[in-house]
GROMACS .gro file of C-alpha atoms in nm:
model
  341
    1MET     CA    1   6.117 -10.428 -21.470
    2SER     CA    2   6.210 -10.792 -21.392
    3TYR     CA    3   6.310 -10.967 -21.072
    4PRO     CA    4   6.499 -11.298 -21.060
    5ASN     CA    5   6.326 -11.621 -20.966
    6HIS     CA    6   5.974 -11.481 -20.987
    7CYS     CA    7   5.712 -11.505 -21.254
    8ALA     CA    8   5.574 -11.214 -21.456
    9SER     CA    9   5.225 -11.260 -21.313
   10HIS     CA   10   5.351 -11.173 -20.963
   11GLU     CA   11   5.507 -10.860 -21.109
   12ARG     CA   12   5.184 -10.751 -21.278
   13ASN     CA   13   4.979 -10.822 -20.962
   14THR     CA   14   5.221 -10.626 -20.748
   15ARG     CA   15   5.218 -10.319 -20.973
   16LYS     CA   16   4.838 -10.335 -21.003
   17GLU     CA   17   4.799 -10.354 -20.627
   18VAL     CA   18   5.035 -10.060 -20.578
   19ARG     CA   19   4.845  -9.844 -20.826
   20SER     CA   20   4.514  -9.923 -20.653
   21VAL     CA   21   4.622  -9.751 -20.334
   22ILE     CA   22   4.877  -9.488 -20.432
   23GLY     CA   23   4.625  -9.221 -20.522
   24ASN     CA   24   4.474  -9.194 -20.174
   25GLU     CA   25   4.759  -9.287 -19.942
   26THR     CA   26   5.033  -9.081 -19.785
   27ILE     CA   27   5.396  -9.154 -19.865
   28TYR     CA   28   5.434  -9.322 -19.526
   29GLN     CA   29   5.134  -9.546 -19.592
   30LEU     CA   30   5.268  -9.626 -19.938
   31HIS     CA   31   5.601  -9.737 -19.796
   32HIS     CA   32   5.419  -9.947 -19.539
   33HIS     CA   33   5.196 -10.103 -19.804
   34LEU     CA   34   5.477 -10.179 -20.049
   35PHE     CA   35   5.689 -10.338 -19.779
   36PHE     CA   36   5.425 -10.601 -19.705
   37VAL     CA   37   5.346 -10.650 -20.074
   38PHE     CA   38   5.708 -10.731 -20.143
   39ARG     CA   39   5.736 -10.956 -19.839
   40ARG     CA   40   5.419 -11.146 -19.934
   41THR     CA   41   5.529 -11.200 -20.296
   42GLY     CA   42   5.884 -11.287 -20.196
   43LYS     CA   43   6.045 -11.007 -20.396
   44GLN     CA   44   6.389 -10.886 -20.305
   45LEU     CA   45   6.378 -10.575 -20.088
   46THR     CA   46   6.692 -10.448 -20.261
   47ASN     CA   47   6.464 -10.343 -20.547
   48TYR     CA   48   6.204 -10.191 -20.317
   49HIS     CA   49   6.303  -9.823 -20.343
   50THR     CA   50   6.351  -9.841 -20.719
   51HIS     CA   51   6.004  -9.988 -20.759
   52LEU     CA   52   5.857  -9.722 -20.528
   53GLU     CA   53   6.012  -9.436 -20.725
   54GLU     CA   54   5.879  -9.575 -21.054
   55GLU     CA   55   5.527  -9.614 -20.922
   56TYR     CA   56   5.521  -9.270 -20.759
   57ALA     CA   57   5.659  -9.105 -21.074
   58ASN     CA   58   5.379  -9.261 -21.277
   59TYR     CA   59   5.115  -9.128 -21.039
   60ALA     CA   60   4.912  -8.840 -21.188
   61ARG     CA   61   4.817  -8.566 -20.943
   62VAL     CA   62   4.449  -8.560 -20.865
   63THR     CA   63   4.437  -8.181 -20.834
   64THR     CA   64   4.540  -7.910 -21.075
   65PRO     CA   65   4.749  -7.605 -20.972
   66ASN     CA   66   4.432  -7.395 -20.974
   67GLU     CA   67   4.262  -7.640 -20.740
   68ASP     CA   68   4.567  -7.635 -20.514
   69ARG     CA   69   4.540  -7.255 -20.497
   70TYR     CA   70   4.168  -7.288 -20.422
   71LEU     CA   71   4.248  -7.509 -20.121
   72ALA     CA   72   4.510  -7.262 -19.997
   73VAL     CA   73   4.283  -6.957 -20.032
   74THR     CA   74   3.989  -7.137 -19.868
   75ALA     CA   75   4.203  -7.253 -19.575
   76LYS     CA   76   4.338  -6.899 -19.519
   77ARG     CA   77   3.992  -6.744 -19.533
   78ASN     CA   78   3.857  -6.984 -19.273
   79ARG     CA   79   4.151  -7.116 -19.075
   80ARG     CA   80   3.929  -7.336 -18.858
   81SER     CA   81   3.813  -7.546 -19.152
   82THR     CA   82   3.900  -7.914 -19.116
   83ALA     CA   83   4.062  -8.116 -19.393
   84SER     CA   84   3.725  -8.286 -19.452
   85ASP     CA   85   3.555  -7.947 -19.485
   86LEU     CA   86   3.811  -7.832 -19.741
   87SER     CA   87   3.775  -8.158 -19.933
   88ARG     CA   88   3.397  -8.113 -19.951
   89GLN     CA   89   3.428  -7.749 -20.056
   90LEU     CA   90   3.671  -7.841 -20.332
   91SER     CA   91   3.440  -8.117 -20.454
   92SER     CA   92   3.144  -7.878 -20.456
   93ALA     CA   93   3.334  -7.608 -20.646
   94THR     CA   94   3.527  -7.818 -20.898
   95SER     CA   95   3.375  -8.170 -20.886
   96THR     CA   96   3.722  -8.302 -20.792
   97THR     CA   97   3.717  -8.546 -20.503
   98VAL     CA   98   4.026  -8.572 -20.284
   99SER     CA   99   4.101  -8.738 -19.952
  100ARG     CA  100   4.188  -8.567 -19.625
  101GLN     CA  101   4.547  -8.683 -19.668
  102THR     CA  102   4.565  -8.509 -20.006
  103VAL     CA  103   4.442  -8.186 -19.847
  104TYR     CA  104   4.711  -8.213 -19.580
  105ARG     CA  105   4.977  -8.271 -19.846
  106ARG     CA  106   4.869  -7.985 -20.072
  107LEU     CA  107   4.856  -7.735 -19.786
  108GLY     CA  108   5.184  -7.867 -19.647
  109HIS     CA  109   5.352  -7.792 -19.980
  110ILE     CA  110   5.279  -7.421 -19.931
  111GLY     CA  111   5.371  -7.422 -19.561
  112LEU     CA  112   5.026  -7.451 -19.399
  113TYR     CA  113   4.990  -7.707 -19.122
  114ALA     CA  114   4.711  -7.794 -18.878
  115ARG     CA  115   4.802  -7.647 -18.538
  116LYS     CA  116   4.622  -7.551 -18.220
  117PRO     CA  117   4.540  -7.178 -18.208
  118VAL     CA  118   4.677  -6.964 -17.926
  119ARG     CA  119   4.418  -6.864 -17.666
  120CYS     CA  120   4.446  -6.493 -17.584
  121VAL     CA  121   4.237  -6.243 -17.394
  122PRO     CA  122   4.040  -5.998 -17.613
  123LEU     CA  123   4.220  -5.669 -17.677
  124THR     CA  124   4.059  -5.343 -17.785
  125ALA     CA  125   4.239  -5.046 -17.939
  126THR     CA  126   4.248  -4.881 -17.595
  127HIS     CA  127   4.403  -5.190 -17.438
  128CYS     CA  128   4.673  -5.195 -17.706
  129ARG     CA  129   4.749  -4.829 -17.659
  130LEU     CA  130   4.787  -4.863 -17.281
  131ARG     CA  131   4.996  -5.178 -17.313
  132LEU     CA  132   5.226  -5.007 -17.560
  133ALA     CA  133   5.268  -4.701 -17.337
  134TRP     CA  134   5.345  -4.918 -17.033
  135SER     CA  135   5.600  -5.124 -17.224
  136ARG     CA  136   5.779  -4.816 -17.353
  137GLU     CA  137   5.795  -4.676 -17.001
  138HIS     CA  138   5.947  -4.994 -16.853
  139ALA     CA  139   6.155  -5.130 -17.142
  140LEU     CA  140   6.475  -4.971 -17.007
  141TRP     CA  141   6.431  -5.063 -16.643
  142THR     CA  142   6.739  -5.213 -16.483
  143PRO     CA  143   6.753  -5.549 -16.298
  144GLN     CA  144   6.778  -5.351 -15.974
  145GLN     CA  145   6.446  -5.183 -16.047
  146TRP     CA  146   6.275  -5.512 -16.138
  147SER     CA  147   6.412  -5.674 -15.822
  148CYS     CA  148   6.182  -5.451 -15.615
  149VAL     CA  149   5.864  -5.568 -15.789
  150MET     CA  150   5.644  -5.848 -15.655
  151PHE     CA  151   5.440  -6.000 -15.937
  152SER     CA  152   5.120  -6.165 -15.822
  153ASP     CA  153   4.814  -6.328 -15.969
  154GLU     CA  154   4.546  -6.590 -15.919
  155SER     CA  155   4.495  -6.903 -16.122
  156ARG     CA  156   4.245  -7.187 -16.118
  157PHE     CA  157   4.353  -7.550 -16.112
  158SER     CA  158   4.109  -7.832 -16.172
  159LEU     CA  159   4.118  -8.207 -16.223
  160GLN     CA  160   3.975  -8.167 -16.571
  161SER     CA  161   4.112  -7.929 -16.834
  162ASP     CA  162   4.006  -7.793 -17.170
  163SER     CA  163   4.106  -8.040 -17.442
  164ARG     CA  164   4.131  -7.762 -17.703
  165ARG     CA  165   4.069  -7.989 -17.999
  166THR     CA  166   4.014  -7.702 -18.240
  167PHE     CA  167   4.286  -7.672 -18.507
  168ILE     CA  168   4.370  -7.397 -18.752
  169TRP     CA  169   4.584  -7.375 -19.066
  170ARG     CA  170   4.898  -7.166 -19.021
  171ALA     CA  171   5.252  -7.138 -19.148
  172PRO     CA  172   5.561  -7.194 -18.928
  173GLY     CA  173   5.661  -6.888 -18.727
  174THR     CA  174   5.312  -6.731 -18.738
  175ARG     CA  175   5.171  -6.873 -18.414
  176TYR     CA  176   5.103  -6.533 -18.255
  177HIS     CA  177   4.980  -6.356 -18.568
  178GLN     CA  178   4.640  -6.204 -18.509
  179GLU     CA  179   4.460  -6.434 -18.753
  180ASN     CA  180   4.600  -6.741 -18.574
  181THR     CA  181   4.478  -6.657 -18.224
  182ILE     CA  182   4.146  -6.709 -18.049
  183GLU     CA  183   4.049  -6.437 -17.804
  184ARG     CA  184   3.843  -6.540 -17.507
  185HIS     CA  185   3.802  -6.461 -17.140
  186ARG     CA  186   3.918  -6.707 -16.880
  187TYR     CA  187   3.661  -6.951 -16.754
  188GLY     CA  188   3.617  -7.122 -16.421
  189GLY     CA  189   3.548  -7.478 -16.319
  190ALA     CA  190   3.554  -7.718 -16.025
  191GLY     CA  191   3.888  -7.710 -15.850
  192TRP     CA  192   4.106  -7.474 -15.646
  193LEU     CA  193   4.172  -7.106 -15.683
  194VAL     CA  194   4.532  -7.027 -15.593
  195TRP     CA  195   4.718  -6.702 -15.535
  196GLY     CA  196   5.092  -6.654 -15.535
  197GLY     CA  197   5.353  -6.382 -15.553
  198ILE     CA  198   5.706  -6.394 -15.693
  199ILE     CA  199   5.997  -6.159 -15.646
  200LEU     CA  200   6.363  -6.178 -15.736
  201GLY     CA  201   6.520  -6.427 -15.496
  202SER     CA  202   6.200  -6.530 -15.319
  203ARG     CA  203   5.829  -6.608 -15.338
  204THR     CA  204   5.525  -6.603 -15.113
  205ASP     CA  205   5.352  -6.908 -14.974
  206LEU     CA  206   5.083  -7.041 -15.206
  207HIS     CA  207   4.732  -6.952 -15.092
  208VAL     CA  208   4.471  -7.213 -15.192
  209GLN     CA  209   4.096  -7.169 -15.157
  210SER     CA  210   3.779  -7.315 -15.305
  211VAL     CA  211   3.559  -7.006 -15.292
  212THR     CA  212   3.555  -6.704 -15.518
  213LEU     CA  213   3.805  -6.433 -15.433
  214THR     CA  214   3.640  -6.124 -15.283
  215GLY     CA  215   3.774  -5.787 -15.178
  216HIS     CA  216   3.753  -5.884 -14.809
  217ILE     CA  217   3.947  -6.208 -14.862
  218TYR     CA  218   4.201  -6.026 -15.074
  219ARG     CA  219   4.258  -5.769 -14.798
  220ASP     CA  220   4.245  -5.998 -14.495
  221VAL     CA  221   4.441  -6.294 -14.637
  222ILE     CA  222   4.650  -6.188 -14.936
  223LEU     CA  223   4.757  -5.840 -14.828
  224GLU     CA  224   4.766  -5.884 -14.451
  225GLN     CA  225   4.924  -6.231 -14.438
  226HIS     CA  226   5.155  -6.225 -14.739
  227VAL     CA  227   5.222  -5.892 -14.910
  228ARG     CA  228   5.260  -5.687 -14.593
  229LEU     CA  229   5.547  -5.908 -14.474
  230PHE     CA  230   5.750  -5.844 -14.790
  231ARG     CA  231   5.680  -5.471 -14.770
  232GLY     CA  232   5.817  -5.466 -14.417
  233ALA     CA  233   6.130  -5.657 -14.518
  234MET     CA  234   6.211  -5.455 -14.832
  235GLY     CA  235   6.114  -5.106 -14.729
  236ALA     CA  236   5.980  -4.816 -14.931
  237GLU     CA  237   6.127  -4.940 -15.262
  238PHE     CA  238   5.884  -5.232 -15.266
  239LEU     CA  239   5.636  -5.234 -15.557
  240PHE     CA  240   5.331  -5.458 -15.558
  241MET     CA  241   5.195  -5.569 -15.895
  242ASP     CA  242   4.843  -5.706 -15.930
  243ASP     CA  243   4.608  -5.691 -16.225
  244ASN     CA  244   4.283  -5.500 -16.259
  245ALA     CA  245   4.047  -5.775 -16.139
  246ARG     CA  246   3.748  -5.637 -15.951
  247PRO     CA  247   3.848  -5.767 -15.603
  248HIS     CA  248   4.190  -5.605 -15.643
  249ARG     CA  249   4.036  -5.263 -15.699
  250ALA     CA  250   3.783  -5.269 -15.416
  251ASN     CA  251   3.780  -4.961 -15.190
  252ILE     CA  252   3.873  -5.164 -14.882
  253VAL     CA  253   4.177  -5.297 -15.070
  254ASN     CA  254   4.289  -4.948 -15.173
  255GLU     CA  255   4.249  -4.828 -14.815
  256CYS     CA  256   4.455  -5.121 -14.686
  257LEU     CA  257   4.736  -5.053 -14.932
  258GLN     CA  258   4.740  -4.689 -14.832
  259SER     CA  259   4.741  -4.761 -14.460
  260GLU     CA  260   5.025  -5.015 -14.497
  261ASP     CA  261   5.220  -4.776 -14.725
  262ILE     CA  262   5.233  -5.035 -15.004
  263THR     CA  263   5.296  -4.884 -15.347
  264ARG     CA  264   5.097  -5.047 -15.624
  265MET     CA  265   5.254  -5.073 -15.968
  266ASP     CA  266   5.051  -4.934 -16.257
  267TRP     CA  267   4.942  -5.223 -16.474
  268PRO     CA  268   4.771  -5.224 -16.817
  269ALA     CA  269   4.444  -5.417 -16.830
  270TYR     CA  270   4.428  -5.754 -17.011
  271SER     CA  271   4.803  -5.813 -17.002
  272PRO     CA  272   4.870  -6.162 -16.866
  273ASP     CA  273   5.146  -6.206 -17.124
  274LEU     CA  274   5.342  -5.928 -16.951
  275ASN     CA  275   5.317  -6.095 -16.610
  276PRO     CA  276   5.598  -6.350 -16.554
  277ILE     CA  277   5.396  -6.539 -16.295
  278GLU     CA  278   5.182  -6.679 -16.578
  279HIS     CA  279   5.483  -6.889 -16.676
  280VAL     CA  280   5.515  -7.003 -16.316
  281TRP     CA  281   5.156  -7.129 -16.330
  282ASP     CA  282   5.251  -7.323 -16.644
  283MET     CA  283   5.548  -7.473 -16.459
  284LEU     CA  284   5.319  -7.570 -16.174
  285ARG     CA  285   5.070  -7.738 -16.408
  286ARG     CA  286   5.344  -7.935 -16.583
  287ARG     CA  287   5.494  -8.049 -16.254
  288ILE     CA  288   5.158  -8.171 -16.129
  289ALA     CA  289   5.088  -8.352 -16.456
  290ALA     CA  290   5.431  -8.518 -16.441
  291ARG     CA  291   5.384  -8.658 -16.090
  292GLN     CA  292   5.416  -9.033 -16.066
  293SER     CA  293   5.067  -9.047 -15.914
  294PRO     CA  294   4.859  -8.760 -16.057
  295PRO     CA  295   4.594  -8.627 -15.816
  296ASN     CA  296   4.256  -8.799 -15.844
  297CYS     CA  297   4.057  -8.585 -15.601
  298LEU     CA  298   4.054  -8.227 -15.482
  299SER     CA  299   4.236  -8.300 -15.156
  300GLU     CA  300   4.520  -8.468 -15.346
  301LEU     CA  301   4.528  -8.178 -15.590
  302ARG     CA  302   4.560  -7.932 -15.302
  303ARG     CA  303   4.853  -8.120 -15.151
  304ALA     CA  304   5.019  -8.146 -15.492
  305LEU     CA  305   4.981  -7.772 -15.550
  306LEU     CA  306   5.145  -7.684 -15.219
  307ASP     CA  307   5.428  -7.933 -15.267
  308GLU     CA  308   5.512  -7.847 -15.627
  309TRP     CA  309   5.494  -7.472 -15.563
  310CYS     CA  310   5.779  -7.508 -15.316
  311ASN     CA  311   5.973  -7.736 -15.553
  312ILE     CA  312   5.990  -7.492 -15.846
  313PRO     CA  313   6.357  -7.384 -15.871
  314GLN     CA  314   6.403  -7.023 -15.769
  315ASP     CA  315   6.656  -6.958 -16.046
  316GLN     CA  316   6.385  -7.031 -16.305
  317ILE     CA  317   6.158  -6.773 -16.141
  318ASP     CA  318   6.444  -6.521 -16.128
  319ASN     CA  319   6.512  -6.568 -16.500
  320LEU     CA  320   6.149  -6.489 -16.579
  321ILE     CA  321   6.168  -6.163 -16.383
  322LEU     CA  322   6.501  -6.062 -16.535
  323ASN     CA  323   6.353  -6.117 -16.882
  324MET     CA  324   6.093  -5.844 -16.830
  325PRO     CA  325   6.275  -5.602 -17.068
  326ARG     CA  326   6.236  -5.860 -17.344
  327ARG     CA  327   5.863  -5.883 -17.276
  328CYS     CA  328   5.835  -5.508 -17.300
  329LYS     CA  329   6.025  -5.501 -17.629
  330ALA     CA  330   5.804  -5.779 -17.769
  331CYS     CA  331   5.494  -5.578 -17.678
  332ILE     CA  332   5.642  -5.269 -17.845
  333ALA     CA  333   5.724  -5.472 -18.158
  334SER     CA  334   5.363  -5.593 -18.176
  335SER     CA  335   5.225  -5.238 -18.127
  336GLY     CA  336   5.060  -5.343 -17.802
  337ARG     CA  337   4.891  -5.653 -17.936
  338HIS     CA  338   4.950  -6.012 -17.828
  339THR     CA  339   5.309  -6.123 -17.771
  340PRO     CA  340   5.472  -6.470 -17.783
  341TYR     CA  341   5.479  -6.467 -17.404
   0.00000   0.00000   0.00000
């Protein structure tokens, strides 16, 4: 292939330089490299794409179809393997050496991409059975029935968060498949423990504390100062939802609920994905992270929590509650296992 006004030696040097890098570079890097090669040698960029196609067509694949299948099978067997791990395993098994970029390309061709796994609470067969039964019971509830339920929960907010740098190999649309999730219990850390309750059209004040929640605090602060007020305003139709955490099931808490005539909603254990307030906590975290001046100390974090809790639009909270039938149907579709919520 010839170019006007340039000698053949420039042409040979350019093609040689292109071939020296094409085997180990991504297409983006190849474009980047060729652009500067052409600019340095003064070649006309009108011929750039033609030259690129010729060089890439002449490139022989480093791996065979069998080796590509080996990479795919190995990645699916151990989805937490890194591209470097897969490259080393392929080299050990077949003596073929490939770069990390080649591994990414080969797996991308079959629809596997490096993504962060979903963190979910561990579920046993009993948990799944109870979750499924609860979802079937409530899947046909009307908006009027859901409007009587106060959803509540605690969450911990800290200045430092889990970076979650572990990646897995998965195909698009399979994020919540069992093999693509990591089950673990929640963990604590330095920061604030907050409690809140949401109900259609309203919400409680946010309670913020630094100490561990106990049955006495739950009774004296949460129930007496927050929940009891909503029960008095709504009457006997009021339903109070809390999970099965140990302080929630203390005898003094049960006695308080009975004395105040507060009806507790049955709730399946290990079901944060069925509780719409979990999405409210996510909203709160995003709003705090998006502040012009993110909190740098615990006192600033506390003020930010109280401010942003009040600033969450009520219509967004209402939409979460009104979508409860969809959560129930998703749990039924997954046979009680993890849902996309």
